[in-house]
Tab-separated table of C-alpha atoms in Angstrom:
chain	number	residue	atom	x	y	z
R	1	MET	CA	123.181	7.855	-65.104
R	2	ALA	CA	123.146	8.310	-61.321
R	3	VAL	CA	125.685	10.694	-59.853
R	4	ASP	CA	128.197	8.965	-57.588
R	5	ALA	CA	129.632	12.156	-56.119
R	6	VAL	CA	129.206	15.904	-56.194
R	7	ILE	CA	132.367	17.849	-55.441
R	8	VAL	CA	131.449	21.200	-53.902
R	9	GLY	CA	134.240	23.640	-54.729
R	10	LEU	CA	136.279	23.177	-57.901
R	11	GLY	CA	139.610	24.680	-56.940
R	12	TYR	CA	143.056	23.160	-56.454
R	13	VAL	CA	141.599	20.569	-54.020
R	14	GLY	CA	138.241	19.688	-55.530
R	15	LEU	CA	139.286	19.431	-59.160
R	16	PRO	CA	142.079	16.824	-58.722
R	17	LEU	CA	139.698	14.824	-56.515
R	18	ALA	CA	137.055	14.947	-59.237
R	19	GLN	CA	139.661	13.883	-61.777
R	20	GLU	CA	140.667	10.728	-59.895
R	21	ALA	CA	137.069	9.735	-59.159
R	22	THR	CA	136.176	10.201	-62.827
R	23	ARG	CA	139.188	8.156	-63.925
R	24	ALA	CA	137.940	5.344	-61.680
R	25	GLY	CA	134.690	5.270	-63.601
R	26	ARG	CA	132.614	7.257	-61.162
R	27	LYS	CA	129.998	9.701	-62.398
R	28	VAL	CA	131.125	13.005	-60.899
R	29	LEU	CA	129.324	16.318	-60.757
R	30	GLY	CA	131.264	19.454	-59.878
R	31	PHE	CA	129.418	22.279	-58.132
R	32	ASP	CA	130.781	25.809	-57.820
R	33	ILE	CA	129.200	29.224	-57.347
R	34	ASP	CA	131.683	30.840	-59.761
R	35	GLU	CA	129.932	30.920	-63.131
R	36	GLU	CA	133.169	31.629	-65.026
R	37	VAL	CA	134.917	28.608	-63.477
R	38	VAL	CA	131.991	26.340	-64.303
R	39	ALA	CA	131.705	27.630	-67.868
R	40	SER	CA	135.438	27.272	-68.518
R	41	LEU	CA	135.523	23.711	-67.157
R	42	ASN	CA	132.555	22.662	-69.282
R	43	ALA	CA	134.411	24.188	-72.234
R	44	GLY	CA	137.483	22.080	-71.435
R	45	VAL	CA	139.645	24.841	-69.944
R	46	SER	CA	141.547	24.313	-66.679
R	47	HIS	CA	142.110	27.067	-64.122
R	48	VAL	CA	144.482	25.219	-61.746
R	49	ASP	CA	148.194	24.475	-62.140
R	50	ASP	CA	148.068	20.723	-61.706
R	51	LEU	CA	145.471	19.969	-64.389
R	52	SER	CA	145.897	20.765	-68.070
R	53	ASP	CA	143.173	21.445	-70.599
R	54	ASP	CA	143.742	17.893	-71.847
R	55	ASP	CA	143.037	16.597	-68.334
R	56	ILE	CA	139.734	18.473	-68.281
R	57	ALA	CA	138.860	17.104	-71.727
R	58	GLU	CA	139.544	13.589	-70.415
R	59	MET	CA	137.274	14.235	-67.432
R	60	LEU	CA	134.458	15.530	-69.644
R	61	ALA	CA	134.783	12.464	-71.869
R	62	GLY	CA	134.456	10.355	-68.707
R	63	GLY	CA	131.145	11.949	-67.805
R	64	PHE	CA	132.253	14.823	-65.573
R	65	GLU	CA	130.299	18.025	-65.730
R	66	ALA	CA	130.309	21.243	-63.730
R	67	THR	CA	127.239	23.159	-62.613
R	68	THR	CA	126.049	26.146	-60.616
R	69	ASP	CA	122.654	24.504	-60.093
R	70	GLU	CA	122.504	23.696	-56.388
R	71	SER	CA	119.441	21.479	-56.776
R	72	ARG	CA	121.528	18.889	-58.586
R	73	ILE	CA	123.297	18.044	-55.323
R	74	ALA	CA	120.293	15.826	-54.600
R	75	GLU	CA	121.317	13.558	-57.500
R	76	ALA	CA	124.517	12.446	-55.754
R	77	SER	CA	125.047	9.641	-53.276
R	78	THR	CA	128.156	11.402	-51.884
R	79	ALA	CA	128.849	15.113	-51.361
R	80	VAL	CA	132.420	16.289	-50.716
R	81	ILE	CA	133.073	19.844	-49.497
R	82	CYS	CA	136.309	21.328	-50.870
R	83	VAL	CA	135.850	25.061	-50.339
R	84	PRO	CA	138.491	27.494	-49.030
R	85	THR	CA	138.866	28.407	-45.369
R	86	PRO	CA	140.973	31.585	-45.227
R	87	LEU	CA	142.200	33.070	-41.969
R	88	SER	CA	139.670	35.351	-40.279
R	89	LYS	CA	140.511	38.653	-38.598
R	90	GLU	CA	140.203	36.884	-35.229
R	91	GLY	CA	142.907	34.369	-36.175
R	92	GLY	CA	140.716	31.309	-36.742
R	93	PRO	CA	139.330	29.919	-39.985
R	94	ASP	CA	136.744	31.912	-41.892
R	95	LEU	CA	134.002	29.300	-42.217
R	96	ARG	CA	131.572	31.289	-44.348
R	97	ALA	CA	132.284	29.251	-47.481
R	98	VAL	CA	131.961	25.994	-45.518
R	99	GLU	CA	128.712	27.129	-43.931
R	100	ALA	CA	127.313	28.117	-47.330
R	101	ALA	CA	128.315	24.760	-48.840
R	102	VAL	CA	126.791	22.837	-45.936
R	103	ALA	CA	123.591	24.869	-46.165
R	104	GLY	CA	123.333	24.009	-49.850
R	105	ILE	CA	123.832	20.307	-49.169
R	106	ALA	CA	121.354	20.423	-46.267
R	107	ARG	CA	118.673	21.730	-48.596
R	108	HIS	CA	119.129	18.664	-50.809
R	109	LEU	CA	120.243	16.026	-48.297
R	110	THR	CA	118.770	12.598	-48.904
R	111	ALA	CA	118.669	9.493	-46.745
R	112	GLY	CA	121.780	7.347	-47.147
R	113	MET	CA	123.957	10.171	-48.494
R	114	LEU	CA	127.609	10.423	-47.443
R	115	VAL	CA	128.787	13.962	-46.662
R	116	VAL	CA	132.538	14.576	-46.302
R	117	LEU	CA	134.241	17.799	-45.276
R	118	GLU	CA	137.750	18.205	-46.717
R	119	SER	CA	138.286	21.923	-46.035
R	120	THR	CA	140.976	22.524	-43.417
R	121	THR	CA	139.603	23.851	-40.152
R	122	TYR	CA	139.827	23.573	-36.363
R	123	PRO	CA	139.072	20.356	-34.433
R	124	GLY	CA	135.364	19.978	-33.807
R	125	THR	CA	134.081	21.744	-36.927
R	126	THR	CA	132.522	18.632	-38.469
R	127	ASP	CA	130.627	17.781	-35.302
R	128	GLU	CA	129.801	21.279	-34.076
R	129	VAL	CA	129.185	23.220	-37.300
R	130	VAL	CA	128.504	20.774	-40.126
R	131	ARG	CA	126.442	18.126	-38.307
R	132	PRO	CA	123.857	20.455	-36.679
R	133	ALA	CA	123.245	22.237	-39.990
R	134	LEU	CA	122.708	18.940	-41.806
R	135	GLU	CA	120.496	17.519	-39.056
R	136	ALA	CA	118.249	20.601	-38.942
R	137	GLY	CA	115.999	19.052	-41.580
R	138	GLY	CA	115.268	15.988	-39.451
R	139	LEU	CA	117.774	13.427	-40.749
R	140	VAL	CA	120.294	12.236	-38.152
R	141	ALA	CA	124.002	11.708	-38.814
R	142	GLY	CA	125.104	8.129	-38.284
R	143	ARG	CA	121.557	6.863	-38.618
R	144	ASP	CA	119.988	8.448	-41.711
R	145	PHE	CA	123.120	9.703	-43.472
R	146	HIS	CA	126.889	9.328	-43.143
R	147	LEU	CA	129.198	12.154	-42.064
R	148	ALA	CA	132.998	12.229	-42.128
R	149	PHE	CA	136.061	14.446	-42.310
R	150	SER	CA	138.942	13.725	-44.674
R	151	PRO	CA	141.724	16.336	-44.745
R	152	GLU	CA	142.872	17.492	-48.150
R	153	ARG	CA	146.540	16.768	-48.778
R	154	ILE	CA	146.951	18.272	-52.227
R	155	ASP	CA	150.447	19.660	-52.771
R	156	PRO	CA	150.277	21.963	-55.828
R	157	GLY	CA	153.134	21.381	-58.241
R	158	ASN	CA	154.159	18.063	-56.697
R	159	GLU	CA	154.985	15.799	-59.637
R	160	LYS	CA	155.422	12.682	-57.475
R	161	PHE	CA	152.383	12.696	-55.204
R	162	GLY	CA	148.826	13.539	-56.207
R	163	ALA	CA	145.286	12.717	-55.170
R	164	LYS	CA	145.609	9.031	-56.074
R	165	ASN	CA	148.865	8.003	-54.393
R	166	THR	CA	148.794	10.283	-51.341
R	167	PRO	CA	147.289	8.308	-48.423
R	168	LYS	CA	143.799	9.553	-47.526
R	169	VAL	CA	142.905	9.996	-43.869
R	170	VAL	CA	139.224	9.525	-43.001
R	171	GLY	CA	137.441	9.954	-39.694
R	172	GLY	CA	133.705	9.345	-39.412
R	173	HIS	CA	131.030	10.515	-36.999
R	174	THR	CA	130.453	6.810	-36.271
R	175	PRO	CA	132.360	3.659	-37.278
R	176	ALA	CA	129.759	3.081	-40.004
R	177	CYS	CA	130.400	6.614	-41.288
R	178	SER	CA	134.120	5.829	-41.431
R	179	ASP	CA	133.333	2.652	-43.361
R	180	ALA	CA	131.291	4.602	-45.903
R	181	ALA	CA	134.022	7.235	-46.364
R	182	ALA	CA	136.737	4.572	-46.641
R	183	GLU	CA	134.718	2.730	-49.276
R	184	PHE	CA	134.162	5.924	-51.264
R	185	TYR	CA	137.814	7.023	-51.330
R	186	GLY	CA	139.148	3.475	-51.608
R	187	ALA	CA	137.672	3.254	-55.114
R	188	PHE	CA	140.216	5.764	-56.482
R	189	VAL	CA	142.860	6.391	-53.778
R	190	ASP	CA	145.614	3.807	-53.253
R	191	THR	CA	145.707	3.953	-49.441
R	192	VAL	CA	143.005	4.913	-46.928
R	193	VAL	CA	144.022	5.566	-43.319
R	194	ARG	CA	141.271	5.484	-40.698
R	195	ALA	CA	141.400	7.944	-37.818
R	196	LYS	CA	139.431	7.345	-34.622
R	197	GLY	CA	136.888	10.045	-35.443
R	198	THR	CA	136.313	13.413	-37.089
R	199	ARG	CA	138.273	15.396	-34.485
R	200	GLU	CA	141.316	13.175	-34.835
R	201	ALA	CA	141.202	13.503	-38.621
R	202	GLU	CA	140.827	17.291	-38.356
R	203	THR	CA	143.761	17.533	-35.945
R	204	ALA	CA	145.977	15.268	-38.049
R	205	LYS	CA	145.972	17.827	-40.866
R	206	LEU	CA	146.866	20.630	-38.477
R	207	LEU	CA	149.679	18.570	-36.932
R	208	GLU	CA	151.186	17.895	-40.370
R	209	ASN	CA	151.418	21.564	-41.249
R	210	THR	CA	152.307	22.749	-37.746
R	211	TYR	CA	155.263	20.343	-37.808
R	212	ARG	CA	156.504	21.931	-41.026
R	213	HIS	CA	155.788	25.469	-39.850
R	214	ILE	CA	157.830	25.045	-36.661
R	215	ASN	CA	160.778	23.349	-38.353
R	216	ILE	CA	160.914	25.995	-41.083
R	217	ALA	CA	160.951	28.634	-38.337
R	218	LEU	CA	163.863	26.816	-36.701
R	219	VAL	CA	166.062	26.979	-39.792
R	220	ASN	CA	164.933	30.536	-40.557
R	221	GLU	CA	166.120	31.640	-37.145
R	222	MET	CA	169.347	29.694	-37.607
R	223	ALA	CA	169.884	31.469	-40.941
R	224	ARG	CA	170.025	34.787	-39.157
R	225	PHE	CA	172.612	33.902	-36.534
R	226	CYS	CA	174.635	31.689	-38.869
R	227	HIS	CA	175.060	34.699	-41.160
R	228	GLU	CA	176.293	36.772	-38.218
R	229	LEU	CA	178.697	34.002	-37.186
R	230	ASP	CA	179.924	33.474	-40.772
R	231	ILE	CA	178.600	29.903	-40.859
R	232	ASP	CA	177.251	28.458	-44.101
R	233	LEU	CA	173.880	27.085	-42.987
R	234	TRP	CA	173.269	25.401	-46.345
R	235	ASP	CA	176.455	23.369	-45.831
R	236	VAL	CA	175.379	22.653	-42.242
R	237	ILE	CA	172.045	21.246	-43.437
R	238	ASN	CA	173.736	19.213	-46.153
R	239	ALA	CA	176.031	17.670	-43.566
R	240	ALA	CA	173.236	17.000	-41.069
R	241	ARG	CA	170.993	15.343	-43.633
R	242	SER	CA	173.626	12.646	-44.215
R	243	LYS	CA	172.387	11.068	-40.982
R	244	PRO	CA	170.070	8.236	-42.080
R	245	PHE	CA	167.813	8.492	-39.025
R	246	GLY	CA	166.512	11.101	-36.591
R	247	PHE	CA	166.822	14.106	-38.923
R	248	GLN	CA	164.708	15.573	-41.696
R	249	ALA	CA	166.066	18.484	-43.692
R	250	PHE	CA	164.185	21.782	-43.715
R	251	TYR	CA	165.493	24.852	-45.496
R	252	PRO	CA	165.392	28.589	-44.795
R	253	GLY	CA	163.785	31.033	-47.172
R	254	PRO	CA	162.305	34.523	-47.518
R	255	GLY	CA	159.155	33.459	-45.649
R	256	VAL	CA	156.394	30.880	-45.965
R	257	GLY	CA	153.494	30.993	-48.379
R	258	GLY	CA	150.503	29.149	-49.763
R	259	HIS	CA	147.240	28.345	-48.064
R	260	CYS	CA	148.576	25.732	-45.630
R	261	ILE	CA	151.800	26.574	-43.789
R	262	PRO	CA	151.156	30.231	-42.897
R	263	ILE	CA	147.451	29.588	-42.216
R	264	ASP	CA	146.617	26.131	-40.820
R	265	PRO	CA	148.739	26.191	-37.631
R	266	ASN	CA	146.908	29.366	-36.626
R	267	TYR	CA	143.625	27.457	-36.645
R	268	LEU	CA	145.029	25.186	-33.962
R	269	SER	CA	146.572	28.039	-31.985
R	270	HIS	CA	143.326	30.005	-32.111
R	271	ASN	CA	141.337	26.962	-31.045
R	272	VAL	CA	143.599	26.302	-28.058
R	273	ARG	CA	143.343	29.928	-26.895
R	274	ALA	CA	139.581	30.110	-27.422
R	275	ARG	CA	138.765	26.793	-25.731
R	276	LEU	CA	141.500	26.366	-23.145
R	277	GLY	CA	142.581	29.938	-22.452
R	278	TYR	CA	146.313	29.544	-22.965
R	279	PRO	CA	148.653	29.958	-25.966
R	280	PHE	CA	150.108	27.308	-28.227
R	281	ARG	CA	153.535	28.849	-27.828
R	282	PHE	CA	155.406	26.844	-30.454
R	283	VAL	CA	152.982	27.930	-33.171
R	284	GLU	CA	152.903	31.560	-32.127
R	285	LEU	CA	156.691	31.766	-31.978
R	286	ALA	CA	157.018	30.058	-35.366
R	287	GLN	CA	154.521	32.494	-36.859
R	288	GLU	CA	156.485	35.410	-35.430
R	289	ILE	CA	159.786	34.146	-36.859
R	290	ASN	CA	158.488	33.189	-40.300
R	291	SER	CA	156.497	36.384	-40.758
R	292	GLN	CA	159.639	38.432	-40.074
R	293	MET	CA	161.656	36.841	-42.863
R	294	PRO	CA	160.647	39.314	-45.624
R	295	ALA	CA	161.849	42.148	-43.374
R	296	TYR	CA	165.095	40.256	-42.744
R	297	VAL	CA	165.619	39.816	-46.491
R	298	LEU	CA	165.019	43.558	-46.885
R	299	SER	CA	167.653	44.283	-44.239
R	300	ARG	CA	170.172	42.015	-45.950
R	301	ALA	CA	169.397	43.647	-49.314
R	302	GLN	CA	169.986	47.076	-47.849
R	303	ASP	CA	173.321	45.922	-46.406
R	304	LEU	CA	174.424	44.497	-49.764
R	305	LEU	CA	173.674	47.779	-51.530
R	306	ASN	CA	175.424	49.768	-48.792
R	307	GLU	CA	178.543	47.643	-49.249
R	308	ASP	CA	178.360	48.555	-52.926
R	309	ALA	CA	178.145	52.270	-52.015
R	310	LYS	CA	174.480	52.509	-53.030
R	311	ALA	CA	171.363	53.521	-51.156
R	312	LEU	CA	168.272	51.364	-51.284
R	313	ARG	CA	166.222	54.462	-52.117
R	314	GLY	CA	166.375	54.943	-55.858
R	315	SER	CA	167.991	51.565	-56.541
R	316	THR	CA	166.356	49.116	-58.904
R	317	VAL	CA	165.683	45.790	-57.195
R	318	LEU	CA	164.649	42.850	-59.350
R	319	LEU	CA	162.740	39.968	-57.740
R	320	LEU	CA	163.011	36.619	-59.511
R	321	GLY	CA	160.018	34.342	-58.854
R	322	VAL	CA	157.036	35.744	-56.951
R	323	THR	CA	154.873	32.627	-56.470
R	324	TYR	CA	154.817	30.785	-53.152
R	325	LYS	CA	156.203	27.550	-54.639
R	326	PRO	CA	158.494	26.789	-57.564
R	327	ASN	CA	157.113	25.903	-60.993
R	328	ILE	CA	153.500	26.919	-60.356
R	329	ALA	CA	151.475	30.122	-60.798
R	330	ASP	CA	149.919	30.162	-57.303
R	331	GLN	CA	150.604	33.492	-55.601
R	332	ARG	CA	148.687	32.891	-52.359
R	333	GLU	CA	150.457	34.267	-49.288
R	334	SER	CA	153.757	34.467	-51.187
R	335	PRO	CA	156.495	36.149	-49.107
R	336	ALA	CA	157.507	37.995	-52.279
R	337	ALA	CA	154.520	40.317	-51.784
R	338	PRO	CA	155.438	41.778	-48.359
R	339	LEU	CA	159.074	41.916	-49.478
R	340	ALA	CA	158.130	43.950	-52.556
R	341	ARG	CA	155.925	46.298	-50.556
R	342	GLN	CA	158.633	46.862	-47.957
R	343	LEU	CA	161.231	47.540	-50.664
R	344	ALA	CA	158.910	50.056	-52.314
R	345	ALA	CA	158.225	51.723	-48.960
R	346	LYS	CA	161.978	52.259	-48.609
R	347	GLY	CA	162.113	53.982	-51.998
R	348	ALA	CA	163.395	51.131	-54.172
R	349	VAL	CA	162.210	50.704	-57.747
R	350	VAL	CA	160.751	47.181	-57.673
R	351	GLN	CA	160.794	44.995	-60.751
R	352	PHE	CA	159.842	41.334	-61.012
R	353	HIS	CA	160.206	38.415	-63.365
R	354	ASP	CA	158.237	35.207	-63.162
R	355	PRO	CA	157.611	32.832	-66.079
R	356	HIS	CA	154.358	31.687	-64.439
R	357	VAL	CA	152.849	35.072	-63.586
R	358	GLU	CA	151.250	37.432	-66.079
R	359	ARG	CA	149.914	39.865	-63.483
R	360	TRP	CA	151.115	40.180	-59.918
R	361	GLN	CA	147.759	40.602	-58.208
R	362	SER	CA	148.942	41.612	-54.737
R	363	VAL	CA	151.634	44.065	-55.938
R	364	PRO	CA	150.154	45.724	-59.024
R	365	ASP	CA	152.665	48.595	-58.978
R	366	ALA	CA	155.680	46.317	-59.446
R	367	VAL	CA	157.148	46.522	-62.954
R	368	LYS	CA	157.125	43.219	-64.844
R	369	VAL	CA	160.163	42.454	-67.007
R	370	ASP	CA	160.041	39.841	-69.741
R	371	ASP	CA	163.732	39.077	-70.205
R	372	ALA	CA	165.368	37.962	-66.965
R	373	ALA	CA	168.875	37.837	-68.439
R	374	SER	CA	168.929	41.480	-69.523
R	375	ALA	CA	167.033	42.658	-66.443
R	376	VAL	CA	169.552	41.197	-63.977
R	377	ALA	CA	172.376	42.965	-65.814
R	378	GLU	CA	170.645	46.317	-65.412
R	379	ALA	CA	169.247	46.009	-61.879
R	380	ASP	CA	171.286	47.301	-58.954
R	381	LEU	CA	170.320	44.193	-56.981
R	382	THR	CA	168.653	40.939	-57.988
R	383	ILE	CA	166.945	38.793	-55.350
R	384	LEU	CA	166.090	35.177	-56.108
R	385	VAL	CA	162.841	34.734	-54.191
R	386	GLN	CA	161.559	31.573	-55.893
R	387	ASN	CA	163.697	29.119	-57.825
R	388	HIS	CA	161.639	28.130	-60.865
R	389	ARG	CA	163.049	25.409	-63.085
R	390	GLU	CA	163.231	27.915	-65.935
R	391	TYR	CA	166.024	29.803	-64.165
R	392	ASP	CA	169.689	29.089	-64.810
R	393	VAL	CA	170.580	30.582	-61.453
R	394	ASP	CA	174.368	30.594	-61.806
R	395	ALA	CA	174.136	32.226	-65.234
R	396	LEU	CA	171.779	34.876	-63.910
R	397	ALA	CA	173.947	35.420	-60.851
R	398	GLY	CA	177.014	35.766	-63.056
R	399	ALA	CA	175.337	38.484	-65.115
R	400	ALA	CA	174.017	40.420	-62.120
R	401	ARG	CA	175.595	43.471	-60.515
R	402	LEU	CA	174.603	42.078	-57.118
R	403	PHE	CA	172.751	38.802	-56.556
R	404	PHE	CA	171.051	37.729	-53.325
R	405	ASP	CA	169.978	34.092	-53.288
R	406	THR	CA	167.302	33.323	-50.659
R	407	ARG	CA	167.030	29.672	-51.759
R	408	GLY	CA	170.644	28.519	-51.414
R	409	VAL	CA	170.904	27.182	-54.966
R	410	SER	CA	173.643	29.418	-56.388
R	411	THR	CA	177.403	29.200	-56.190
R	412	GLU	CA	178.628	31.932	-53.887
R	413	GLY	CA	180.964	34.495	-55.352
R	414	GLU	CA	182.187	38.049	-55.002
R	415	ARG	CA	178.881	39.485	-56.243
R	416	VAL	CA	176.659	36.663	-54.964
R	417	SER	CA	175.327	36.234	-51.415
R	418	ARG	CA	173.085	33.561	-49.973
R	419	LEU	CA	170.543	33.786	-47.166
């Protein structure tokens, strides 16, 4: 059976994409350089939050298989790149994984193949980095093979929107390339939205996340001065969101996390500085504000303990929820990590509870507690960092000596404070 698509990179983006294509009856091959990931998938074991072992079993029954054999890329009529693009030391995207994936595809590129980049990056990457590498073997994009960019829009833990019902933006190197990409995704995605070209599609993803980044920074800064002015910002937002037009609610928190919000806007800011020589001031200010939130939470925690006649040094501080989003195990860029490190640096004894985390990778010295109810009763201060559905927040707050809610979900009381 011919392979309809090879998905290069089987993480939280590539695997749901492979699932939907397989469900639509496409023969899908998954390629990854991680031998453990490939072996576990072929054994029916999932390694991402949004897919269960049963989902993987369904995919395998539908013909999906995973491989580390690069040569098999040549079997596919479409190759989709879904590898990570972390932030580099210079502030732009680290493209090493993309470059490696493209090099692998280039070695097995065949005439008529469609190649799509989904990895988030700066505008121009598809045309300036991917295309030259693919054309080095003699085939020409837009003539001998199709090339497009389609930004990933996977939202881990989102129970309403997934790969199938989230509109898919595509931008091709040529109109014919856009047609080929739209036809490919249209077979298993409900709505395909065509951008003018690859640069427009690349920039659309950055605009989406920059919009969120800036608006989160706005309410985070408001949280600080509203506290000083004794204004309940959560009530302010609730009142403002009653307006049926012209307002979208964003909420403050202990910082931003995940791969998108704290990372993607910096790609755009870096690109503007590198190409045009001036700053993207909104992004840089938002980054400054959001990155300071863990330190602000630390300051508020210290104040709460002082009011209770306790020093932060030597106090036991329990963090509830250390993932970057509720109800998932993903710890990437979670603001809980810098908060924990700053608490420890001030001499606090840091404990954590999270029903989704067995080992806190970025803060290995933090003490894991298994019973949240008993732990909050013993800790000098409990901080709700992430509101997982497993938490009965008011019950936990009621049992705590001091409770600091950074998510605005508790009922305020004598021993309970909100961000």
